[in-house]
Coordinates of C-alpha atoms in Angstrom, one line a residue:
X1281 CA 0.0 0.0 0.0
X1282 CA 1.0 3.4 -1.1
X1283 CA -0.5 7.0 -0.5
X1284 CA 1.3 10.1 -1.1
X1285 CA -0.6 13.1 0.5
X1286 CA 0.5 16.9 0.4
X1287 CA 1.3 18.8 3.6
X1288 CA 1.6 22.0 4.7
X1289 CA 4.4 22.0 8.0
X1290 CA 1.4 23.2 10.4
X1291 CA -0.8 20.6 8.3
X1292 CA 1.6 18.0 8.8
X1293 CA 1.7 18.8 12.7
X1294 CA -1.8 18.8 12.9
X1295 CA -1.8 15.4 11.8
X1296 CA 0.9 13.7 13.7
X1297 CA -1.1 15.6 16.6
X1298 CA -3.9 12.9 15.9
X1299 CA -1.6 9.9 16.4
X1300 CA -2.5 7.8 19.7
X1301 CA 1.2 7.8 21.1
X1302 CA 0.4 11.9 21.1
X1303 CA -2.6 11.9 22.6
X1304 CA -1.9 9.1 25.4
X1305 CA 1.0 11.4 26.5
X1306 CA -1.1 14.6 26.4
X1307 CA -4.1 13.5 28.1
X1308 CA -1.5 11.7 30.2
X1309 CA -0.5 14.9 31.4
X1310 CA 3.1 13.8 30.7
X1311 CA 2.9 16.4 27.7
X1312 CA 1.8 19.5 27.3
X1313 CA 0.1 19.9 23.6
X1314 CA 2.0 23.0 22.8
X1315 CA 5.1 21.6 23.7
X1316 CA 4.4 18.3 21.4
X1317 CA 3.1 21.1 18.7
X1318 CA 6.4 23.2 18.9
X1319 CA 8.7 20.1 19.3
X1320 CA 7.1 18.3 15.9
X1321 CA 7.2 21.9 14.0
X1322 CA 11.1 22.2 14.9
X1323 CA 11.5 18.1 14.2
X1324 CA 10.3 18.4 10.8
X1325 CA 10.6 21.8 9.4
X1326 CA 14.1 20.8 7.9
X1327 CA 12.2 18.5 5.4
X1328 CA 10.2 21.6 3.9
X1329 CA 13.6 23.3 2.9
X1330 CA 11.3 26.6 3.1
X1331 CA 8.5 25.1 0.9
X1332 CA 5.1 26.0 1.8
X1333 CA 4.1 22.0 1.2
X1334 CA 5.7 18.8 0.5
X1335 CA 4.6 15.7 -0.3
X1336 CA 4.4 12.8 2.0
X1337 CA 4.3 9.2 1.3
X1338 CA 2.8 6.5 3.5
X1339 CA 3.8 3.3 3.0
X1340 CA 2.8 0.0 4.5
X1341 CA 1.7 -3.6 3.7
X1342 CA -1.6 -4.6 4.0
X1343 CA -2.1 -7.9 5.6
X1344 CA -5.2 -9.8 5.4
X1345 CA -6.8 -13.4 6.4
X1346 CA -7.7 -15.6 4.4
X1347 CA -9.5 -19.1 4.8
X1348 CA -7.6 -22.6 4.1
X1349 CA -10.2 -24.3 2.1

């Protein structure tokens, strides 16, 4: 499986913001959201090399089930 999606840096920080790990910390109160934002902007800002979007791939296998007849 591939998926290539387009990202602003704030729209890309938004997302990672959604991820479970991010959230368990923050509502763990072992976080504080802004922090987690500001960290993640100054983590991946390097990779927009002062573009206002880049493009970001998502790759992963898809694994499935399947009967033995």
């Amino acid at each position: 499986y591939s998926n290539s999606t387009t990202f602003s840096l704030d729209g890309l920080v938004s997302y990672l913001m959604t991820h479970s790990n991010v959230i368990a910390a923050v509502e763990g109160g072992n976080q504080n959201a802004i922090d987690v934002q500001d960290w993640l902007r100054e983590g991946i800002a390097p990779f927009f090399e002062k573009k206002a979007e880049a493009i970001i791939r998502f790759n992963a296998p898809i694994w499935y089930l399947q009967k033995l007849v």
